[in-house]
Short mmCIF file of C-alpha atoms in Angstrom, two decimals:
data_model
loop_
_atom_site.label_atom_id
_atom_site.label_comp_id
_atom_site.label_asym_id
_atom_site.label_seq_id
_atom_site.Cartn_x
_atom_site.Cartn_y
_atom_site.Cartn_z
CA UNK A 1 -15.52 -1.24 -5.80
CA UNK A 2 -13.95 -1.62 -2.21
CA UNK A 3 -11.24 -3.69 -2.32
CA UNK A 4 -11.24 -7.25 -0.62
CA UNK A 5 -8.34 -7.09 1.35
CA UNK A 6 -9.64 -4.12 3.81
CA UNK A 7 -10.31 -4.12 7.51
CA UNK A 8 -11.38 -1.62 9.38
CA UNK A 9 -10.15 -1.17 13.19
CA UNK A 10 -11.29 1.51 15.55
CA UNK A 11 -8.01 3.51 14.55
CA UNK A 12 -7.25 3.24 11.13
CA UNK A 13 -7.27 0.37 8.78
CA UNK A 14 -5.72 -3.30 8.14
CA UNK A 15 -5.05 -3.49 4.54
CA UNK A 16 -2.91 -6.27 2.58
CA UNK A 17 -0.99 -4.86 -0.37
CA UNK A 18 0.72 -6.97 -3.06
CA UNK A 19 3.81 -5.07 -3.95
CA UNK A 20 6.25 -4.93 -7.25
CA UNK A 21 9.70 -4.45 -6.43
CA UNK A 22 11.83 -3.36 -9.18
CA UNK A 23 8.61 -1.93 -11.38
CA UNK A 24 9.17 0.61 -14.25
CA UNK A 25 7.34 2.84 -12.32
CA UNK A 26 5.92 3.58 -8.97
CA UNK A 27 2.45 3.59 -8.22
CA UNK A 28 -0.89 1.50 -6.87
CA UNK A 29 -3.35 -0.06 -8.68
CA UNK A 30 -6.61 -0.61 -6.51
CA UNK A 31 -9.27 -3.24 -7.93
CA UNK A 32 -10.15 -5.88 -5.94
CA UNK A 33 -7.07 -6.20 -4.36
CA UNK A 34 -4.16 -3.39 -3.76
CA UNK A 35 -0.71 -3.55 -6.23
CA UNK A 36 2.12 -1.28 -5.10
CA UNK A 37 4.70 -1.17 -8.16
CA UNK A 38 8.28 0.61 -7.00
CA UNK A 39 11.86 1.50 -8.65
CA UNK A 40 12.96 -0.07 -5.49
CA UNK A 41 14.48 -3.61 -5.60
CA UNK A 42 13.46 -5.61 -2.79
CA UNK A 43 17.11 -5.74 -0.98
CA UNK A 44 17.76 -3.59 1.95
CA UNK A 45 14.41 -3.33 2.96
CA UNK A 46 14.26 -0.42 0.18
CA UNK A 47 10.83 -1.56 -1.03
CA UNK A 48 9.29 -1.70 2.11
CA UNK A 49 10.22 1.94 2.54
CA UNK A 50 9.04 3.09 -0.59
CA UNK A 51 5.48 1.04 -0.31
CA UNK A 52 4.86 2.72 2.77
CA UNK A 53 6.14 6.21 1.36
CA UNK A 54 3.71 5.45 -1.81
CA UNK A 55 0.86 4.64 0.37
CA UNK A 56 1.31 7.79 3.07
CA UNK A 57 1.56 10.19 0.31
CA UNK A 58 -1.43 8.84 -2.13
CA UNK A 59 -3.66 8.95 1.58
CA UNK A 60 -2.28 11.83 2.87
CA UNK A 61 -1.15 10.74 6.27
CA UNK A 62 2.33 11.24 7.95
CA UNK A 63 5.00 8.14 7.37
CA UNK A 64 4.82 7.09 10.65
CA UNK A 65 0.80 6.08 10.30
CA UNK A 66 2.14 3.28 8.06
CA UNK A 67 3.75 0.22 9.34
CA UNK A 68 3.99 -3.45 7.96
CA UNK A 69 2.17 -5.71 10.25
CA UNK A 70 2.98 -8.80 8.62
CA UNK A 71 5.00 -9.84 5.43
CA UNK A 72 8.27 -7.77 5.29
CA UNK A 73 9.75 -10.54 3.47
CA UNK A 74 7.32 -11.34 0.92
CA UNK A 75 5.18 -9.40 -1.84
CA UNK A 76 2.44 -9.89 -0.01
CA UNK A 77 2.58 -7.95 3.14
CA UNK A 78 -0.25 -6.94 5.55
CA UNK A 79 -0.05 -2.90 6.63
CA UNK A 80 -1.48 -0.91 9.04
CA UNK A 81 -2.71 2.53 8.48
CA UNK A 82 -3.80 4.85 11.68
CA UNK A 83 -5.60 8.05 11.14
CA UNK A 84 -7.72 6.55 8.06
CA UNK A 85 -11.24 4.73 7.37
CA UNK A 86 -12.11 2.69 4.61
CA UNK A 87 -13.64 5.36 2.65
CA UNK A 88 -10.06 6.82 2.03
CA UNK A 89 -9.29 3.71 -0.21
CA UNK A 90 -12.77 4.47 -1.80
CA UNK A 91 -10.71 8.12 -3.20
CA UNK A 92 -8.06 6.15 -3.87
CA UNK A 93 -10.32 3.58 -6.17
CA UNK A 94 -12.12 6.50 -7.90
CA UNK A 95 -8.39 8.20 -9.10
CA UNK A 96 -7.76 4.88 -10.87
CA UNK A 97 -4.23 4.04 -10.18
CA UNK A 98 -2.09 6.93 -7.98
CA UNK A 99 1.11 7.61 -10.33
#
């Protein structure tokens, strides 16, 4: 299942993550829609850091090819990813959760 909350662009994709600051554990659940648990509370901009780590690593694409487009103060937040297609989420879907 492709998740709902995907947009492809000529160089890379628009995706909108709902993140968990101050989870138990990091990782990302992909359904229909994208969950990013972290350690990291959400004060110094220290989750936004570690989404965008979490996401980089799980797709395997530099830090740089992951910026927050919109939402850096909410748990919903809009990123974009250059260097990927929508198929790469499709990987991510079929691990079931990246720990």
């Amino acid at each position: 299942m492709m998740p709902l909350n995907l947009r492809s662009t000529p160089n890379g994709v628009l995706v909108s993550v709902y993140v968990r600051p101050s989870a138990r554990r990091d990782g990302i659940e992909v359904t229909d829609e994208i969950v990013v648990h972290t350690r990291e509370p959400a004060e110094d901009n220290r989750a936004n850091l570690a989404v965008m780590k979490l996401l980089s690593k799980a797709l395997g694409v530099p830090r740089s090819s992951v910026s927050i487009v919109r939402g850096t103060t909410s748990r919903v937040k809009e990123l974009y990813i250059s260097g990927v297609t929508a198929d790469h989420f499709t990987r991510l879907n079929s691990k079931s959760g990246i720990e």
